[in-house]
Amino acid sequence: MSISKTTKEVENGRPDEVTLGQYLFDCLKSEEIHEVFGVPGDYNFTLLDTLEKYEGIQFINGRNELNAGYAADAYARLKGMGALITTFGVGEMSACNVIAGAYSESVPLIHIVGSPKSKEQKEKKLLHHTLMDGDYDVFRKVYGNITGYTAILTPENAELEIPAAIRIAKEKKKPVYLSVAIDLVMKPILRHNIQSSDEKITKETSLRAAIAHAKEMFETARSAVVLVDMLAVRYGLQDAVMRLAEEMNVPVASMMQGKGGFDESHPNYIGTYGGPFGSERVCDIVEGADCVIIAGHVKSDVNLVKYTAKLNPLKTVDIQPEFVRVGAAEYVNIMAEDMLFALRKIGYLQPEAPVCNRFPYDVASGEPEQPIAAATYYPRIQQMLKEKDIVIAETGTISYGMSQVRLPKGAKYIAQGGWQSIGYGVPAAFGACLADKNRRVLLFTGEGSLQLTVQEISSMLDYECKPIIFILNNQGYTIEKYLNVKSENQKYNQIPDWKYTQLEEVFGGDAFTAKVRTNLELDDAIKRAESESKGKLSIIEMIVQDSMDAPEYLKRMWDYLVEQEQHQN
C-alpha cells in the first residue's frame, strides 16, 4: 500500500512523525475513499477533529448510524470500498445491521469506532455508552462474528493493523472493524519495516486439471449458457465473463443477486434467471442447457428461487473467486479470472447465435387514463432509464419487478438481494450520489421501506444531491402480505399514510414533487422529473388502487407458496 505524500506533520514534533489518525486517513485516501460517513459522538471527537483538518477526505454526517452505514455500503459498491465512523457502544451497535448486511452481501467496508480513553478502559471504569460492567471488548467480540477482521488500534500496531484490515477487506470483500481510544488518535505511530504480502496466484496444476475436466464436459454439449452472480460483480469479473460469452457464442443470464453483472444491452444477454417465477424463455434456455457456467454463484434461496431452480450440478462449471467446481469435483487455488480466461481456449463454439429474447417490460401498456399498476409502470421505468444511470431498488415488492427491467449500457444496479433489510434504499441512494457526482441516481422504493430511513432525504438536500425518487404507495407492506399465505388483511402490515410529496418542506429543501395515479400522470411526472433533476431532487409518489398489485414474478411466487402450504396441511 502506498501512503499519500500529503501527510501532515505533527505540531511541534519531528517531520517524520505521523499521528495514528493521520495515518488511518492516509490509508483510506490511498484506496480512493474521499468521503467517510458517520455520526459524531464524544468518543470519536479526536477522529473527526483530525478528519476536519485532513485534505482530501470529507466527513459526511448522517442522520443516524444505520443510515450513514447504508450510505457507506452503496458508496463501497460503486467505489470498491467505503468507510464509516461511529462512537463506542451506542453508535456501533446502531450500525450492526449495516455491517452484518455488508458481510452477507460481500461489501468491503471499513468500520472505525472511537472508544473511551485507554486508561479508563484499563481501569474498567463504568462509563456512559457501556454495559456498565467494565468490559470494553464486548462489542468488538460481537463484530468478530460479522466482519472479516477486527483490531484495536494503538500507536504501536497501527502501521501493521490498518493495512492488514484493508487488505483483508479487499481480498475477502468483507467489512472490517477498527477501534481506537480517543486519547490515542493524535499520538505518533511507531514505524515498522513492513514486508509487502504476496498476492494470491493460481496453482497451475489445479487449473490444468479443472480445464481438462471442463473440456471433457463441453465435448458432448450441444448447448451452453453463462450465469453471472453476485460475487462476479464484487470481484470485478464482468469483462472476463463477457469475453468468454462472446468467444463461445453463448447466451448469458444474470441470477437475481447478480443483476447488473452483465451488460444488459449486449446481444448475448437474455434476462434474469428466476426459475418458474421469472421469464419462461430464460428458464427454458438455462435449465435446458447441456452445460452451465456460473461465475460468482451464491447458493441462496433468492438465487435458487425458493429452491425450485433446476440447475444440475453435474452439468455445471461453478467458478468461485479462488476455487472451481466442475461437476462433482472441486479444484482449489484457482483465481476466477484465470479460469475464465482458460475456458476461452478449450475450443467450444456454439453454432447457433444466442437467442434474441423479448424482455418482460419492452413494450409500454395501459391506456393514458387507466390507473397505474405493475404491468404499466415497470415498462415506463425501463423506457426512462439512460446509459450509465445508477439504479437503486429497495427490498420488497418493487425489487422483484425491477429484477426483470432491462438496464441500459453502463448502468449500475444496487440492491440488497440477500440481506434484504428494508430501509436500505434511501440512504444507499444518498451514498451513491456522493460516490459518483456525475451520474444520475434513481431510487425505486416502497412507502413502507421509506418510513424506516426517510431522514436521509434531509442529507440529500443538505449536500445538494439530485436523485429521482419513486415511491410506490401500495398501502402497507405488500411484500409481507405475499410472503404470508396463512392469513389475510394482517393489521401488522398496515402503516401510517404520510404526505410524501411534502417531505422537502419538512426537511427544509427544494424539490420537484408529483403524486400520480394514472399512466398519463406518470408519463407527465417522468418528463418533468427528467427536466427538473438537473437542478433539484425529485420525488414521484405512485399510488396504486389495488394494494395487492404486484409484478408477475411475485404473483407466481405467491402461487407456489400457497401450493406448498396446502401440501403441508
Coordinates of C-alpha atoms in Angstrom, one line a residue:
M1 CA 0.0 0.0 0.0
S2 CA 1.4 3.4 -1.0
I3 CA 0.8 6.2 1.6
S4 CA -0.1 9.7 0.5
K5 CA 2.8 12.2 0.4
T6 CA 0.5 14.9 1.8
T7 CA 0.6 13.5 5.3
K8 CA 0.8 16.5 7.7
E9 CA 3.5 16.7 10.3
V10 CA 2.7 16.6 14.0
E11 CA 2.7 20.1 15.5
N12 CA 6.0 20.7 17.5
G13 CA 7.1 17.2 16.5
R14 CA 9.6 15.7 14.1
P15 CA 8.9 15.9 10.4
D16 CA 8.7 12.2 10.1
E17 CA 6.1 11.8 12.9
V18 CA 2.6 10.9 11.8
T19 CA -0.3 10.5 14.2
L20 CA -2.5 7.4 14.3
G21 CA -5.4 9.4 12.9
Q22 CA -3.5 10.9 10.1
Y23 CA -2.0 7.5 9.1
L24 CA -5.5 5.9 9.2
F25 CA -6.9 8.6 6.8
D26 CA -3.8 8.3 4.6
C27 CA -4.6 4.6 4.2
L28 CA -8.2 5.3 3.3
K29 CA -7.2 8.0 0.9
S30 CA -4.8 5.7 -0.9
E31 CA -7.9 3.4 -1.6
E32 CA -9.6 6.4 -3.3
I33 CA -12.0 6.9 -0.4
H34 CA -12.8 10.6 -0.4
E35 CA -15.9 10.6 1.8
V36 CA -16.3 9.0 5.2
F37 CA -19.8 8.6 6.5
G38 CA -20.8 8.6 10.2
V39 CA -22.3 10.3 13.2
P40 CA -20.4 12.3 15.8
G41 CA -20.2 11.1 19.4
D42 CA -18.0 12.1 22.3
Y43 CA -15.7 9.1 21.9
N44 CA -14.9 9.8 18.2
F45 CA -14.3 13.6 18.5
T46 CA -10.5 13.3 18.0
L47 CA -11.1 11.2 14.9
L48 CA -13.4 13.8 13.5
D49 CA -11.2 16.7 14.6
T50 CA -8.3 15.1 12.7
L51 CA -10.5 14.5 9.7
E52 CA -11.7 18.1 9.6
K53 CA -8.1 19.3 9.1
Y54 CA -7.2 16.5 6.7
E55 CA -7.1 17.3 3.0
G56 CA -8.8 15.0 0.5
I57 CA -11.4 13.3 2.7
Q58 CA -14.7 14.8 3.7
F59 CA -16.8 13.7 6.7
I60 CA -20.4 13.1 5.7
N61 CA -22.7 13.5 8.7
G62 CA -25.6 11.0 8.6
R63 CA -28.9 11.4 10.5
N64 CA -28.2 8.2 12.3
E65 CA -25.6 5.4 12.3
L66 CA -27.9 3.0 10.4
N67 CA -28.4 5.5 7.6
A68 CA -24.8 6.5 7.5
G69 CA -23.7 2.9 7.2
Y70 CA -26.1 2.1 4.4
A71 CA -24.8 5.2 2.5
A72 CA -21.2 3.9 3.0
D73 CA -22.3 0.5 1.8
A74 CA -23.6 1.8 -1.5
Y75 CA -20.6 4.1 -1.8
A76 CA -18.4 0.9 -1.5
R77 CA -20.3 -0.9 -4.2
L78 CA -19.6 1.9 -6.6
K79 CA -16.0 2.8 -5.5
G80 CA -14.7 -0.5 -4.4
M81 CA -14.5 0.3 -0.7
G82 CA -16.3 2.6 1.8
A83 CA -15.7 3.8 5.4
L84 CA -17.9 4.5 8.4
I85 CA -17.1 6.2 11.7
T86 CA -19.2 5.7 14.8
T87 CA -18.8 6.2 18.5
F88 CA -18.4 3.3 21.0
G89 CA -21.3 1.2 22.2
V90 CA -24.5 3.1 21.2
G91 CA -23.1 4.1 17.8
E92 CA -21.5 0.9 16.8
M93 CA -24.5 -1.2 18.0
S94 CA -26.8 1.0 15.8
A95 CA -24.6 0.1 12.9
C96 CA -24.6 -3.6 13.5
N97 CA -27.3 -4.3 10.9
V98 CA -25.3 -2.4 8.3
I99 CA -22.1 -4.4 8.9
A100 CA -24.0 -7.7 9.0
G101 CA -25.6 -6.8 5.7
A102 CA -22.3 -5.9 4.2
Y103 CA -20.9 -9.2 5.3
S104 CA -23.9 -11.1 3.8
E105 CA -23.6 -9.1 0.6
S106 CA -19.8 -9.2 0.4
V107 CA -19.2 -5.4 0.6
P108 CA -15.8 -4.2 1.8
L109 CA -16.5 -1.6 4.5
I110 CA -14.0 -0.1 7.0
H111 CA -15.9 0.4 10.3
I112 CA -13.9 2.8 12.6
V113 CA -15.0 3.1 16.2
G114 CA -13.9 5.8 18.6
S115 CA -13.7 4.4 22.1
P116 CA -13.1 5.8 25.7
K117 CA -9.7 6.8 26.9
S118 CA -7.2 3.9 27.2
K119 CA -6.5 4.5 30.9
E120 CA -10.2 4.4 31.7
Q121 CA -10.6 1.2 29.8
K122 CA -7.7 -0.5 31.7
E123 CA -9.2 0.6 35.0
K124 CA -12.6 -0.8 33.9
K125 CA -14.4 2.4 34.8
L126 CA -18.2 2.3 34.4
L127 CA -18.7 4.9 31.6
H128 CA -21.7 6.0 29.6
H129 CA -22.3 4.1 26.4
T130 CA -21.1 0.9 28.0
L131 CA -22.9 -2.1 29.5
M132 CA -21.8 -0.9 33.0
D133 CA -19.8 -4.0 33.6
G134 CA -16.3 -2.7 32.8
D135 CA -16.0 -4.9 29.7
Y136 CA -14.6 -2.8 26.8
D137 CA -14.0 -5.7 24.5
V138 CA -17.6 -7.0 24.3
F139 CA -18.6 -5.0 21.2
R140 CA -15.5 -6.0 19.3
K141 CA -16.4 -9.6 20.1
V142 CA -19.9 -9.0 18.6
Y143 CA -18.3 -7.6 15.5
G144 CA -15.9 -10.6 15.3
N145 CA -18.9 -12.7 14.0
I146 CA -20.0 -10.3 11.3
T147 CA -16.7 -8.9 9.9
G148 CA -13.6 -10.4 8.2
Y149 CA -11.2 -8.8 10.7
T150 CA -11.2 -6.8 13.9
A151 CA -8.4 -4.9 15.6
I152 CA -7.9 -2.5 18.5
L153 CA -5.5 0.2 17.2
T154 CA -2.6 1.6 19.2
P155 CA 0.3 3.8 18.1
E156 CA 2.5 0.7 18.3
N157 CA 0.4 -1.5 16.0
A158 CA -1.4 1.0 13.7
E159 CA 1.1 0.6 10.8
L160 CA 0.6 -3.2 10.9
E161 CA -3.1 -3.5 11.7
I162 CA -4.6 -0.8 9.4
P163 CA -3.0 -2.1 6.1
A164 CA -3.8 -5.7 7.2
A165 CA -7.5 -4.8 7.7
I166 CA -7.8 -3.0 4.4
R167 CA -6.0 -5.9 2.6
I168 CA -8.5 -8.4 4.1
A169 CA -11.5 -6.2 3.2
K170 CA -10.2 -6.0 -0.4
E171 CA -9.4 -9.7 -0.7
K172 CA -12.4 -11.2 1.1
K173 CA -14.9 -8.5 0.1
K174 CA -16.0 -8.3 3.7
P175 CA -16.3 -5.5 6.2
V176 CA -13.6 -5.0 8.9
Y177 CA -13.7 -3.4 12.3
L178 CA -11.1 -1.0 13.8
S179 CA -11.4 0.5 17.2
V180 CA -9.2 3.3 18.7
A181 CA -9.2 5.0 22.0
I182 CA -10.0 8.8 21.9
D183 CA -6.6 9.7 23.6
L184 CA -4.5 7.7 21.1
V185 CA -5.7 9.2 17.8
M186 CA -3.3 12.1 18.0
K187 CA -0.3 10.1 19.2
P188 CA 2.6 9.5 16.7
I189 CA 2.7 6.0 15.4
L190 CA 5.6 3.6 15.7
R191 CA 7.2 2.8 12.3
H192 CA 7.8 -0.8 11.2
N193 CA 9.8 -2.4 8.4
I194 CA 6.7 -3.8 6.6
Q195 CA 7.1 -6.5 4.0
S196 CA 4.5 -6.5 1.3
S197 CA 2.3 -9.6 1.3
D198 CA 2.4 -11.9 -1.6
E199 CA -0.6 -11.8 -3.9
K200 CA -2.6 -15.0 -4.3
I201 CA -1.9 -16.7 -7.6
T202 CA -3.4 -19.7 -9.4
K203 CA -1.9 -23.2 -8.9
E204 CA -1.2 -24.2 -12.5
T205 CA -1.6 -28.0 -11.9
S206 CA -5.0 -27.4 -10.3
L207 CA -6.1 -25.1 -13.2
R208 CA -5.0 -27.7 -15.8
A209 CA -7.0 -30.4 -14.1
A210 CA -10.1 -28.2 -13.9
I211 CA -9.8 -27.2 -17.6
A212 CA -9.3 -30.8 -18.7
H213 CA -12.5 -31.8 -16.8
A214 CA -14.4 -28.8 -18.2
K215 CA -13.3 -29.6 -21.8
E216 CA -14.5 -33.2 -21.4
M217 CA -17.9 -31.9 -20.3
F218 CA -18.1 -29.5 -23.2
E219 CA -17.1 -32.1 -25.8
T220 CA -20.6 -33.6 -25.6
A221 CA -22.5 -30.3 -25.0
R222 CA -24.8 -29.1 -27.8
S223 CA -25.8 -26.0 -25.9
A224 CA -24.3 -24.0 -23.1
V225 CA -25.2 -20.9 -21.1
V226 CA -23.4 -18.5 -18.8
L227 CA -24.9 -17.3 -15.5
V228 CA -23.4 -14.3 -13.7
D229 CA -24.0 -13.9 -10.0
M230 CA -23.2 -11.5 -7.1
L231 CA -19.5 -12.4 -6.5
A232 CA -18.7 -11.8 -10.1
V233 CA -19.8 -8.2 -9.6
R234 CA -17.9 -7.8 -6.3
Y235 CA -14.7 -9.3 -7.7
G236 CA -14.8 -7.3 -11.0
L237 CA -15.2 -10.3 -13.3
Q238 CA -17.7 -8.7 -15.7
D239 CA -15.3 -8.1 -18.6
A240 CA -13.8 -11.6 -18.3
V241 CA -17.3 -13.1 -18.3
M242 CA -18.3 -11.0 -21.4
R243 CA -15.2 -12.1 -23.3
L244 CA -15.9 -15.7 -22.5
A245 CA -19.6 -15.5 -23.6
E246 CA -18.6 -13.7 -26.9
E247 CA -15.9 -16.3 -27.8
M248 CA -18.2 -19.2 -27.0
N249 CA -21.2 -17.5 -28.6
V250 CA -23.4 -18.5 -25.7
P251 CA -26.4 -16.7 -24.1
V252 CA -25.9 -15.0 -20.7
A253 CA -28.4 -14.6 -17.9
S254 CA -28.0 -12.9 -14.5
M255 CA -29.0 -14.5 -11.2
M256 CA -31.3 -12.5 -9.0
Q257 CA -28.5 -11.4 -6.8
G258 CA -26.2 -10.9 -9.7
K259 CA -28.4 -8.5 -11.7
G260 CA -26.3 -5.8 -13.4
G261 CA -23.3 -8.1 -13.6
F262 CA -23.5 -8.3 -17.4
D263 CA -24.2 -5.6 -19.9
E264 CA -28.0 -6.0 -20.4
S265 CA -27.8 -4.2 -23.8
H266 CA -25.4 -6.9 -25.1
P267 CA -26.9 -9.2 -27.8
N268 CA -25.9 -12.3 -25.8
Y269 CA -27.9 -11.2 -22.8
I270 CA -31.3 -13.0 -22.4
G271 CA -32.5 -11.7 -19.0
T272 CA -32.7 -12.5 -15.3
Y273 CA -33.0 -16.2 -14.4
G274 CA -35.9 -16.6 -11.9
G275 CA -36.8 -20.3 -12.4
P276 CA -40.5 -20.9 -12.7
F277 CA -41.3 -17.4 -11.2
G278 CA -39.4 -15.4 -13.9
S279 CA -39.3 -15.4 -17.7
E280 CA -40.3 -18.8 -19.1
R281 CA -38.0 -18.3 -22.1
V282 CA -35.0 -17.6 -19.8
C283 CA -35.9 -20.6 -17.6
D284 CA -36.1 -22.9 -20.7
I285 CA -32.7 -21.8 -22.1
V286 CA -30.9 -22.0 -18.7
E287 CA -32.4 -25.3 -17.5
G288 CA -32.3 -26.9 -20.9
A289 CA -28.6 -26.2 -21.5
D290 CA -26.2 -29.2 -21.6
C291 CA -23.6 -27.1 -19.7
V292 CA -23.9 -24.2 -17.4
I293 CA -21.0 -21.9 -16.4
I294 CA -21.8 -19.9 -13.3
A295 CA -19.5 -17.0 -12.3
G296 CA -19.5 -16.0 -8.6
H297 CA -22.5 -18.1 -7.6
V298 CA -24.2 -17.7 -4.2
K299 CA -26.5 -20.6 -3.5
S300 CA -29.1 -18.6 -1.6
D301 CA -32.9 -19.2 -1.5
V302 CA -33.2 -16.0 -3.6
N303 CA -30.9 -17.2 -6.4
L304 CA -32.3 -20.7 -6.3
V305 CA -35.9 -19.3 -6.4
K306 CA -37.2 -20.9 -3.2
Y307 CA -35.1 -23.9 -4.2
T308 CA -37.3 -24.5 -7.3
A309 CA -34.3 -23.9 -9.6
K310 CA -33.3 -26.9 -11.7
L311 CA -29.6 -26.4 -12.1
N312 CA -27.9 -29.8 -12.4
P313 CA -24.5 -29.6 -10.6
L314 CA -23.1 -32.4 -12.7
K315 CA -23.5 -30.2 -15.8
T316 CA -22.2 -27.1 -14.1
V317 CA -18.8 -25.3 -14.0
D318 CA -19.1 -23.2 -10.8
I319 CA -16.4 -20.5 -10.8
Q320 CA -15.8 -19.1 -7.4
P321 CA -13.2 -16.3 -6.6
E322 CA -10.5 -18.7 -5.5
F323 CA -11.7 -22.2 -6.5
V324 CA -13.7 -24.0 -9.1
R325 CA -16.2 -26.9 -9.1
V326 CA -16.6 -28.9 -12.3
G327 CA -19.4 -31.3 -11.9
A328 CA -18.9 -33.1 -8.6
A329 CA -15.1 -32.3 -8.4
E330 CA -13.6 -29.3 -6.6
Y331 CA -10.3 -27.7 -7.7
V332 CA -8.7 -25.3 -5.2
N333 CA -6.3 -22.4 -5.6
I334 CA -7.7 -21.2 -8.9
M335 CA -8.3 -17.5 -9.3
A336 CA -11.6 -16.9 -11.1
E337 CA -10.2 -14.6 -13.8
D338 CA -7.6 -17.3 -14.7
M339 CA -10.3 -19.9 -15.1
L340 CA -12.5 -17.7 -17.2
F341 CA -9.5 -16.9 -19.5
A342 CA -8.6 -20.6 -19.8
L343 CA -12.1 -21.6 -20.7
R344 CA -11.9 -19.4 -23.7
K345 CA -9.1 -21.6 -25.1
I346 CA -10.9 -25.0 -24.9
G347 CA -12.4 -24.5 -28.4
Y348 CA -16.1 -24.6 -27.6
L349 CA -18.2 -22.6 -30.1
Q350 CA -22.0 -22.8 -30.0
P351 CA -23.0 -22.9 -33.7
E352 CA -26.3 -21.0 -33.3
A353 CA -26.2 -17.4 -32.3
P354 CA -27.7 -16.6 -28.8
V355 CA -31.4 -16.3 -28.8
C356 CA -32.6 -12.8 -29.1
N357 CA -35.1 -12.7 -26.3
R358 CA -38.0 -10.3 -25.7
F359 CA -37.9 -8.8 -22.3
P360 CA -40.9 -8.6 -20.0
Y361 CA -41.2 -4.8 -20.0
D362 CA -40.0 -3.9 -23.5
V363 CA -43.5 -2.7 -24.6
A364 CA -45.4 0.0 -22.7
S365 CA -49.0 -0.9 -22.0
G366 CA -52.1 0.7 -20.5
E367 CA -54.4 3.5 -21.7
P368 CA -53.5 7.0 -20.5
E369 CA -56.4 7.4 -18.1
Q370 CA -56.1 3.9 -16.6
P371 CA -54.8 3.6 -13.1
I372 CA -51.2 2.7 -12.8
A373 CA -50.3 -0.9 -12.0
A374 CA -47.2 -3.0 -12.0
A375 CA -47.9 -4.1 -15.6
T376 CA -47.9 -0.4 -16.7
Y377 CA -45.3 1.4 -14.6
Y378 CA -42.4 -1.1 -15.0
P379 CA -42.3 -0.6 -18.8
R380 CA -42.3 3.1 -18.3
I381 CA -39.4 2.8 -15.8
Q382 CA -37.5 0.8 -18.3
Q383 CA -38.0 3.3 -21.0
M384 CA -36.8 6.3 -18.9
L385 CA -33.5 4.6 -17.9
K386 CA -30.4 6.0 -19.6
E387 CA -26.9 4.8 -20.1
K388 CA -24.7 4.9 -17.0
D389 CA -27.6 5.5 -14.6
I390 CA -27.2 4.3 -11.1
V391 CA -30.4 2.4 -10.2
I392 CA -31.2 1.5 -6.6
A393 CA -34.0 -0.9 -5.9
E394 CA -35.3 -1.2 -2.4
T395 CA -36.1 -4.5 -0.8
G396 CA -39.8 -5.5 -1.2
T397 CA -42.4 -5.7 -3.9
I398 CA -40.5 -3.3 -6.1
S399 CA -37.2 -5.3 -6.1
Y400 CA -38.9 -8.2 -7.8
G401 CA -40.3 -6.1 -10.6
M402 CA -37.0 -4.2 -11.0
S403 CA -35.2 -7.5 -11.4
Q404 CA -37.0 -8.0 -14.7
V405 CA -36.4 -4.4 -16.0
R406 CA -33.7 -4.3 -18.7
L407 CA -30.9 -2.0 -17.8
P408 CA -29.2 0.2 -20.4
K409 CA -25.5 0.0 -21.2
G410 CA -23.2 1.1 -18.4
A411 CA -26.0 1.3 -15.8
K412 CA -25.1 0.3 -12.2
Y413 CA -27.7 -1.7 -10.2
I414 CA -27.7 -1.7 -6.4
A415 CA -30.0 -3.8 -4.3
Q416 CA -29.7 -5.9 -1.1
G417 CA -30.5 -9.2 -2.8
G418 CA -29.6 -11.4 0.1
W419 CA -29.7 -9.4 3.3
Q420 CA -32.9 -7.7 2.3
S421 CA -33.1 -5.2 5.1
I422 CA -36.0 -2.8 4.3
G423 CA -35.0 0.8 4.5
Y424 CA -31.7 0.3 2.7
G425 CA -32.7 2.2 -0.4
V426 CA -32.9 5.9 0.7
P427 CA -29.5 6.1 2.4
A428 CA -28.0 4.0 -0.3
A429 CA -29.1 6.5 -2.9
F430 CA -27.5 9.2 -0.8
G431 CA -24.2 7.3 -0.7
A432 CA -24.4 6.7 -4.5
C433 CA -24.9 10.4 -5.2
L434 CA -21.7 11.2 -3.3
A435 CA -19.7 8.2 -4.8
D436 CA -20.2 9.5 -8.3
K437 CA -21.5 13.0 -8.6
N438 CA -21.5 12.9 -12.4
R439 CA -24.1 10.1 -12.8
R440 CA -27.8 10.2 -12.5
V441 CA -29.2 8.3 -9.5
L442 CA -32.7 6.8 -9.5
L443 CA -34.2 5.2 -6.4
F444 CA -37.2 2.9 -6.5
T445 CA -38.7 2.3 -3.1
G446 CA -41.9 1.4 -1.3
E447 CA -43.5 3.7 1.2
G448 CA -43.1 1.1 3.9
S449 CA -39.4 0.9 3.5
L450 CA -39.1 4.7 3.1
Q451 CA -40.6 5.3 6.5
L452 CA -37.7 3.5 8.2
T453 CA -34.9 5.7 6.9
V454 CA -36.6 8.7 5.4
Q455 CA -34.3 11.1 7.3
E456 CA -31.6 10.7 4.7
I457 CA -33.6 12.8 2.3
S458 CA -32.6 15.6 4.5
S459 CA -29.0 14.7 3.9
M460 CA -29.6 14.6 0.2
L461 CA -31.0 18.1 0.3
D462 CA -28.2 19.3 2.6
Y463 CA -25.5 18.0 0.3
E464 CA -27.3 19.2 -2.9
C465 CA -27.9 15.7 -4.2
K466 CA -30.5 15.4 -7.0
P467 CA -31.7 11.8 -7.3
I468 CA -35.1 10.9 -8.8
I469 CA -37.0 9.1 -6.1
F470 CA -40.0 6.9 -7.0
I471 CA -42.2 6.0 -4.0
L472 CA -44.6 3.1 -4.6
N473 CA -47.6 3.7 -2.3
N474 CA -49.5 0.4 -2.1
Q475 CA -51.0 0.9 1.4
G476 CA -48.6 -1.1 3.5
Y477 CA -46.1 -3.9 3.4
T478 CA -47.4 -5.7 0.3
I479 CA -44.3 -7.9 0.1
E480 CA -45.1 -9.3 3.6
K481 CA -48.7 -9.9 2.5
Y482 CA -47.4 -12.0 -0.4
L483 CA -45.0 -14.0 1.8
N484 CA -47.5 -14.8 4.5
V485 CA -50.0 -17.1 2.8
K486 CA -51.5 -18.3 6.1
S487 CA -53.6 -15.3 6.9
E488 CA -55.1 -12.2 5.2
N489 CA -55.6 -8.5 6.0
Q490 CA -52.9 -8.5 8.7
K491 CA -53.1 -5.4 10.8
Y492 CA -49.3 -5.5 11.4
N493 CA -48.7 -4.9 7.7
Q494 CA -50.5 -1.6 7.7
I495 CA -48.6 1.6 8.0
P496 CA -49.5 5.3 8.5
D497 CA -50.3 7.3 5.4
W498 CA -47.7 10.1 5.0
K499 CA -47.8 13.2 2.8
Y500 CA -44.7 12.0 0.8
T501 CA -44.8 14.9 -1.7
Q502 CA -44.3 17.4 1.2
L503 CA -41.1 15.8 2.5
E504 CA -39.0 18.5 1.0
E505 CA -40.8 21.1 3.2
V506 CA -40.3 19.0 6.3
F507 CA -36.6 18.8 5.6
G508 CA -36.2 22.4 4.6
G509 CA -35.2 22.0 1.0
D510 CA -36.5 22.4 -2.6
A511 CA -37.6 19.5 -4.7
F512 CA -39.9 18.7 -7.6
T513 CA -42.7 16.5 -6.4
A514 CA -45.6 14.8 -8.1
K515 CA -48.4 12.5 -7.0
V516 CA -49.6 10.1 -9.7
R517 CA -52.5 7.7 -10.1
T518 CA -52.8 7.2 -13.8
N519 CA -50.5 6.3 -16.6
L520 CA -50.8 9.7 -18.1
E521 CA -49.9 11.4 -14.8
L522 CA -46.9 9.1 -14.5
D523 CA -45.7 9.9 -18.0
D524 CA -46.0 13.6 -17.3
A525 CA -44.2 13.3 -14.0
I526 CA -41.3 11.4 -15.5
K527 CA -40.9 14.1 -18.2
R528 CA -40.9 16.8 -15.5
A529 CA -38.5 14.9 -13.3
E530 CA -36.1 14.4 -16.1
S531 CA -36.0 18.1 -16.7
E532 CA -36.1 19.2 -13.1
S533 CA -33.5 16.7 -11.8
K534 CA -30.7 18.8 -13.4
G535 CA -31.3 21.4 -10.7
K536 CA -33.1 19.7 -7.8
L537 CA -34.2 16.5 -6.1
S538 CA -37.4 14.9 -7.5
I539 CA -40.0 12.8 -5.7
I540 CA -42.7 10.9 -7.5
E541 CA -45.3 9.2 -5.4
M542 CA -47.0 6.4 -7.4
I543 CA -50.4 5.5 -5.8
V544 CA -51.9 2.2 -6.8
Q545 CA -55.6 1.3 -6.3
D546 CA -55.1 -2.4 -5.5
S547 CA -52.8 -2.9 -2.5
M548 CA -52.1 -6.5 -3.8
D549 CA -51.0 -5.3 -7.2
A550 CA -47.5 -6.8 -7.9
P551 CA -45.2 -7.9 -10.7
E552 CA -45.7 -11.3 -12.3
Y553 CA -42.7 -12.8 -10.5
L554 CA -44.2 -12.2 -7.1
K555 CA -47.6 -13.5 -8.2
R556 CA -46.0 -16.7 -9.3
M557 CA -44.1 -17.0 -6.1
W558 CA -47.4 -16.5 -4.2
D559 CA -49.0 -19.4 -6.1
Y560 CA -46.1 -21.6 -5.3
L561 CA -46.2 -20.7 -1.6
V562 CA -49.9 -21.3 -1.5
E563 CA -49.4 -24.7 -3.1
Q564 CA -46.7 -25.6 -0.6
E565 CA -48.9 -24.6 2.3
Q566 CA -51.8 -26.7 1.0
H567 CA -49.5 -29.7 0.7
Q568 CA -48.3 -29.3 4.3
N569 CA -51.8 -29.3 5.5

